[in-house]
């Protein structure tokens, strides 16, 4: 039983394309996140949602648009992909207090 | 000063040795602290929380020094399987629920 699952795991796409990464958690958590980990391994938060409401929106290009249809899902849509978007994107979830964050396995995005 | 700062390493340590690394944080209002472990090409996973009084979990000991604003992780009798990146995490537990990850310290245990 995967607690936080995200798809696809690997994605290779051309510059300018639009792509989506889906995420689902079955832990009953109220809060979900998207993190980006770049080639320097720095894990940086992009978005945080609590009960489908956007809580944190860090400085991220507006080409990135999260969508939370319900509190168990948080999808990430990226428009007009650029080379610099190549990274690992981790979905995660936690209870409201943020203690113990459970991560998905990551989605390896390569833009060519 | 960065919000959460760690020595990136790598720390190359022989098997069986004891290794320790610190993490400093800039916001004195930080409420809770954690160490996460990330293996190569895997997702981060919680290793242990860090309590004010210090806490131990097997070979791992975590300590918090609020006055100097740092947390530490000590690994005794290191095993090859301890090789990983250790991420320091600070939770402000404020309205924005800001949780900050450090860049991690890479640890290599050598046979």
mmCIF file of C-alpha atoms in Angstrom:
data_model
loop_
_atom_site.group_PDB
_atom_site.id
_atom_site.type_symbol
_atom_site.label_atom_id
_atom_site.label_comp_id
_atom_site.label_asym_id
_atom_site.label_seq_id
_atom_site.Cartn_x
_atom_site.Cartn_y
_atom_site.Cartn_z
ATOM 1 C CA UNK A 1 0.000 0.000 0.000
ATOM 2 C CA UNK A 2 1.738 3.123 -1.217
ATOM 3 C CA UNK A 3 1.029 6.034 1.115
ATOM 4 C CA UNK A 4 1.920 8.854 -1.290
ATOM 5 C CA UNK A 5 1.936 7.912 -4.941
ATOM 6 C CA UNK A 6 2.837 10.096 -7.841
ATOM 7 C CA UNK A 7 2.874 9.485 -11.568
ATOM 8 C CA UNK A 8 4.691 9.405 -13.830
ATOM 9 C CA UNK A 9 7.973 8.405 -12.215
ATOM 10 C CA UNK A 10 10.009 9.369 -15.271
ATOM 11 C CA UNK A 11 9.144 11.970 -17.853
ATOM 12 C CA UNK A 12 11.261 13.122 -20.774
ATOM 13 C CA UNK A 13 9.722 15.877 -22.846
ATOM 14 C CA UNK A 14 10.638 18.667 -25.214
ATOM 15 C CA UNK A 15 10.894 22.328 -24.421
ATOM 16 C CA UNK A 16 7.644 24.160 -24.842
ATOM 17 C CA UNK A 17 5.440 21.192 -24.015
ATOM 18 C CA UNK A 18 2.831 21.121 -21.256
ATOM 19 C CA UNK A 19 2.890 18.248 -18.779
ATOM 20 C CA UNK A 20 1.163 17.152 -15.590
ATOM 21 C CA UNK A 21 2.274 15.128 -12.601
ATOM 22 C CA UNK A 22 -0.404 13.519 -10.482
ATOM 23 C CA UNK A 23 -0.241 12.829 -6.772
ATOM 24 C CA UNK A 24 -2.490 10.970 -4.391
ATOM 25 C CA UNK A 25 -2.177 10.161 -0.689
ATOM 26 C CA UNK A 26 -4.156 7.586 1.261
ATOM 27 C CA UNK A 27 -2.977 8.637 4.712
ATOM 28 C CA UNK A 28 -5.927 10.874 5.511
ATOM 29 C CA UNK A 29 -3.644 13.899 5.745
ATOM 30 C CA UNK A 30 -4.983 17.422 5.448
ATOM 31 C CA UNK A 31 -1.876 18.987 3.955
ATOM 32 C CA UNK A 32 -0.109 18.223 0.697
ATOM 33 C CA UNK A 33 3.016 19.688 -0.841
ATOM 34 C CA UNK A 34 5.045 19.874 -3.984
ATOM 35 C CA UNK A 35 8.813 20.070 -3.622
ATOM 36 C CA UNK A 36 11.445 20.483 -6.301
ATOM 37 C CA UNK A 37 14.903 18.959 -5.951
ATOM 38 C CA UNK A 38 17.378 20.247 -8.484
ATOM 39 C CA UNK A 39 20.710 18.888 -9.654
ATOM 40 C CA UNK A 40 22.408 20.354 -6.599
ATOM 41 C CA UNK A 41 20.062 18.249 -4.469
ATOM 42 C CA UNK A 42 18.463 21.258 -2.802
ATOM 43 C CA UNK A 43 14.900 20.349 -1.760
ATOM 44 C CA UNK A 44 12.753 23.444 -2.080
ATOM 45 C CA UNK A 45 9.068 23.781 -1.385
ATOM 46 C CA UNK A 46 6.924 25.016 -4.251
ATOM 47 C CA UNK A 47 3.367 24.767 -2.953
ATOM 48 C CA UNK A 48 1.475 23.684 0.117
ATOM 49 C CA UNK A 49 -2.240 22.970 0.250
ATOM 50 C CA UNK A 50 -4.381 22.404 3.300
ATOM 51 C CA UNK A 51 -7.845 20.937 2.715
ATOM 52 C CA UNK A 52 -7.680 22.004 -0.930
ATOM 53 C CA UNK A 53 -6.726 25.561 0.017
ATOM 54 C CA UNK A 54 -3.419 27.040 -1.117
ATOM 55 C CA UNK A 55 -1.287 27.882 1.922
ATOM 56 C CA UNK A 56 2.189 28.371 0.534
ATOM 57 C CA UNK A 57 3.088 29.546 -2.922
ATOM 58 C CA UNK A 58 6.785 30.141 -3.028
ATOM 59 C CA UNK A 59 8.428 32.105 -5.803
ATOM 60 C CA UNK A 60 7.595 29.765 -8.622
ATOM 61 C CA UNK A 61 6.950 30.791 -12.245
ATOM 62 C CA UNK A 62 3.256 30.971 -12.996
ATOM 63 C CA UNK A 63 3.826 28.277 -15.607
ATOM 64 C CA UNK A 64 3.460 25.944 -12.628
ATOM 65 C CA UNK A 65 -0.130 25.505 -11.542
ATOM 66 C CA UNK A 66 -1.174 23.128 -8.769
ATOM 67 C CA UNK A 67 -4.669 21.752 -8.625
ATOM 68 C CA UNK A 68 -6.258 20.041 -5.650
ATOM 69 C CA UNK A 69 -9.611 18.459 -6.544
ATOM 70 C CA UNK A 70 -9.901 17.020 -3.049
ATOM 71 C CA UNK A 71 -7.673 16.769 -0.019
ATOM 72 C CA UNK A 72 -6.248 13.410 -1.122
ATOM 73 C CA UNK A 73 -4.997 14.717 -4.467
ATOM 74 C CA UNK A 74 -2.619 17.456 -5.499
ATOM 75 C CA UNK A 75 -1.632 17.568 -9.149
ATOM 76 C CA UNK A 76 1.005 19.757 -10.715
ATOM 77 C CA UNK A 77 0.612 21.137 -14.204
ATOM 78 C CA UNK A 78 3.533 22.778 -15.968
ATOM 79 C CA UNK A 79 3.104 24.884 -19.087
ATOM 80 C CA UNK A 80 5.739 25.764 -21.663
ATOM 81 C CA UNK A 81 8.437 23.597 -20.155
ATOM 82 C CA UNK A 82 11.961 25.010 -20.061
ATOM 83 C CA UNK A 83 15.345 23.299 -19.744
ATOM 84 C CA UNK A 84 15.686 24.659 -16.218
ATOM 85 C CA UNK A 85 12.567 22.798 -15.134
ATOM 86 C CA UNK A 86 14.512 19.537 -15.280
ATOM 87 C CA UNK A 87 14.535 18.240 -11.724
ATOM 88 C CA UNK A 88 12.953 15.706 -9.424
ATOM 89 C CA UNK A 89 9.516 16.765 -8.214
ATOM 90 C CA UNK A 90 8.368 15.268 -4.935
ATOM 91 C CA UNK A 91 4.801 15.226 -3.769
ATOM 92 C CA UNK A 92 4.348 14.931 -0.021
ATOM 93 C CA UNK A 93 1.690 15.021 2.656
ATOM 94 C CA UNK A 94 1.395 15.507 6.391
ATOM 95 C CA UNK A 95 -1.051 16.368 9.116
ATOM 96 C CA UNK A 96 -1.763 20.060 9.593
ATOM 97 C CA UNK A 97 1.134 20.526 12.039
ATOM 98 C CA UNK A 98 3.669 19.468 9.428
ATOM 99 C CA UNK A 99 5.339 17.005 11.728
ATOM 100 C CA UNK A 100 6.385 13.901 9.802
ATOM 101 C CA UNK A 101 6.146 14.562 6.113
ATOM 102 C CA UNK A 102 5.628 11.554 3.887
ATOM 103 C CA UNK A 103 7.094 11.845 0.425
ATOM 104 C CA UNK A 104 6.191 10.153 -2.800
ATOM 105 C CA UNK A 105 8.937 8.417 -4.746
ATOM 106 C CA UNK A 106 9.513 11.438 -6.932
ATOM 107 C CA UNK A 107 8.955 12.254 -10.578
ATOM 108 C CA UNK A 108 12.146 12.651 -12.619
ATOM 109 C CA UNK A 109 11.462 15.316 -15.216
ATOM 110 C CA UNK A 110 13.943 15.881 -18.030
ATOM 111 C CA UNK A 111 13.307 18.641 -20.504
ATOM 112 C CA UNK A 112 15.271 18.365 -23.758
ATOM 113 C CA UNK B 1 22.366 33.906 7.330
ATOM 114 C CA UNK B 2 20.539 31.075 5.577
ATOM 115 C CA UNK B 3 17.358 29.770 7.179
ATOM 116 C CA UNK B 4 18.773 26.294 7.662
ATOM 117 C CA UNK B 5 22.428 25.594 7.090
ATOM 118 C CA UNK B 6 24.341 22.323 6.981
ATOM 119 C CA UNK B 7 27.850 21.293 6.007
ATOM 120 C CA UNK B 8 27.286 19.531 2.668
ATOM 121 C CA UNK B 9 30.158 17.099 3.244
ATOM 122 C CA UNK B 10 30.813 14.505 2.090
ATOM 123 C CA UNK B 11 31.851 12.968 5.371
ATOM 124 C CA UNK B 12 33.880 9.834 4.612
ATOM 125 C CA UNK B 13 33.913 7.712 7.732
ATOM 126 C CA UNK B 14 35.193 4.156 8.324
ATOM 127 C CA UNK B 15 32.666 1.563 9.346
ATOM 128 C CA UNK B 16 32.262 1.352 13.090
ATOM 129 C CA UNK B 17 33.289 4.938 13.727
ATOM 130 C CA UNK B 18 31.188 7.626 15.342
ATOM 131 C CA UNK B 19 30.185 10.605 13.258
ATOM 132 C CA UNK B 20 28.369 13.786 14.154
ATOM 133 C CA UNK B 21 27.074 16.711 12.179
ATOM 134 C CA UNK B 22 25.319 19.916 13.035
ATOM 135 C CA UNK B 23 22.703 22.089 11.500
ATOM 136 C CA UNK B 24 22.122 25.753 12.318
ATOM 137 C CA UNK B 25 18.887 27.644 11.898
ATOM 138 C CA UNK B 26 18.295 31.370 11.762
ATOM 139 C CA UNK B 27 14.743 31.831 13.042
ATOM 140 C CA UNK B 28 14.603 31.736 16.820
ATOM 141 C CA UNK B 29 10.826 31.211 16.615
ATOM 142 C CA UNK B 30 11.334 27.762 15.106
ATOM 143 C CA UNK B 31 9.242 25.254 16.977
ATOM 144 C CA UNK B 32 10.076 21.746 15.926
ATOM 145 C CA UNK B 33 13.053 20.026 14.423
ATOM 146 C CA UNK B 34 13.733 16.823 12.572
ATOM 147 C CA UNK B 35 16.357 14.799 10.810
ATOM 148 C CA UNK B 36 15.385 13.168 7.529
ATOM 149 C CA UNK B 37 17.424 10.675 5.588
ATOM 150 C CA UNK B 38 17.574 10.549 1.805
ATOM 151 C CA UNK B 39 19.183 7.657 -0.049
ATOM 152 C CA UNK B 40 20.497 8.130 -3.557
ATOM 153 C CA UNK B 41 17.645 8.516 -6.044
ATOM 154 C CA UNK B 42 15.045 7.996 -3.336
ATOM 155 C CA UNK B 43 12.632 10.185 -1.453
ATOM 156 C CA UNK B 44 13.468 11.710 1.952
ATOM 157 C CA UNK B 45 12.192 9.789 4.961
ATOM 158 C CA UNK B 46 11.877 10.842 8.564
ATOM 159 C CA UNK B 47 14.788 9.561 10.631
ATOM 160 C CA UNK B 48 13.899 11.124 13.953
ATOM 161 C CA UNK B 49 12.386 14.125 15.631
ATOM 162 C CA UNK B 50 14.603 16.289 17.805
ATOM 163 C CA UNK B 51 13.360 17.129 21.284
ATOM 164 C CA UNK B 52 14.591 19.847 23.590
ATOM 165 C CA UNK B 53 15.901 17.336 26.074
ATOM 166 C CA UNK B 54 17.708 15.366 23.390
ATOM 167 C CA UNK B 55 16.629 11.942 22.264
ATOM 168 C CA UNK B 56 18.112 8.658 21.244
ATOM 169 C CA UNK B 57 16.985 5.957 18.858
ATOM 170 C CA UNK B 58 19.350 3.024 18.821
ATOM 171 C CA UNK B 59 22.680 4.227 17.448
ATOM 172 C CA UNK B 60 21.304 7.672 16.653
ATOM 173 C CA UNK B 61 21.236 10.607 19.053
ATOM 174 C CA UNK B 62 19.720 13.971 18.249
ATOM 175 C CA UNK B 63 20.179 17.125 20.291
ATOM 176 C CA UNK B 64 18.802 20.636 20.193
ATOM 177 C CA UNK B 65 20.540 23.750 21.426
ATOM 178 C CA UNK B 66 18.032 26.595 21.326
ATOM 179 C CA UNK B 67 20.436 29.172 22.740
ATOM 180 C CA UNK B 68 22.909 28.642 19.910
ATOM 181 C CA UNK B 69 20.213 27.686 17.418
ATOM 182 C CA UNK B 70 21.581 24.402 16.220
ATOM 183 C CA UNK B 71 20.638 20.765 16.179
ATOM 184 C CA UNK B 72 22.979 17.833 15.938
ATOM 185 C CA UNK B 73 22.911 14.212 14.895
ATOM 186 C CA UNK B 74 25.320 11.641 16.265
ATOM 187 C CA UNK B 75 25.659 8.187 14.738
ATOM 188 C CA UNK B 76 27.546 5.588 16.759
ATOM 189 C CA UNK B 77 29.019 2.349 15.430
ATOM 190 C CA UNK B 78 28.303 3.427 11.877
ATOM 191 C CA UNK B 79 27.192 0.825 9.336
ATOM 192 C CA UNK B 80 27.619 0.759 5.582
ATOM 193 C CA UNK B 81 23.854 1.149 5.327
ATOM 194 C CA UNK B 82 24.087 4.524 7.063
ATOM 195 C CA UNK B 83 25.520 5.996 3.862
ATOM 196 C CA UNK B 84 22.984 8.585 2.777
ATOM 197 C CA UNK B 85 22.262 12.290 2.816
ATOM 198 C CA UNK B 86 20.936 13.623 6.121
ATOM 199 C CA UNK B 87 18.566 16.545 5.902
ATOM 200 C CA UNK B 88 17.951 18.910 8.758
ATOM 201 C CA UNK B 89 14.343 20.153 8.884
ATOM 202 C CA UNK B 90 12.945 23.075 10.817
ATOM 203 C CA UNK B 91 9.234 23.758 11.271
ATOM 204 C CA UNK B 92 8.237 27.287 12.179
ATOM 205 C CA UNK B 93 4.717 26.064 12.952
ATOM 206 C CA UNK B 94 3.431 29.529 12.193
ATOM 207 C CA UNK B 95 0.399 30.513 10.192
ATOM 208 C CA UNK B 96 2.154 29.674 6.941
ATOM 209 C CA UNK B 97 3.291 26.318 8.253
ATOM 210 C CA UNK B 98 6.702 26.988 6.887
ATOM 211 C CA UNK B 99 8.848 23.884 6.916
ATOM 212 C CA UNK B 100 12.425 24.430 5.817
ATOM 213 C CA UNK B 101 14.745 21.693 4.613
ATOM 214 C CA UNK B 102 18.488 22.065 4.801
ATOM 215 C CA UNK B 103 20.562 21.128 1.773
ATOM 216 C CA UNK B 104 21.731 17.991 3.488
ATOM 217 C CA UNK B 105 24.980 16.451 4.627
ATOM 218 C CA UNK B 106 26.310 13.552 2.586
ATOM 219 C CA UNK B 107 27.705 10.667 4.575
ATOM 220 C CA UNK B 108 29.771 7.850 3.100
ATOM 221 C CA UNK B 109 30.606 4.915 5.357
ATOM 222 C CA UNK B 110 33.735 3.185 4.114
ATOM 223 C CA UNK B 111 34.302 -0.580 4.528
#
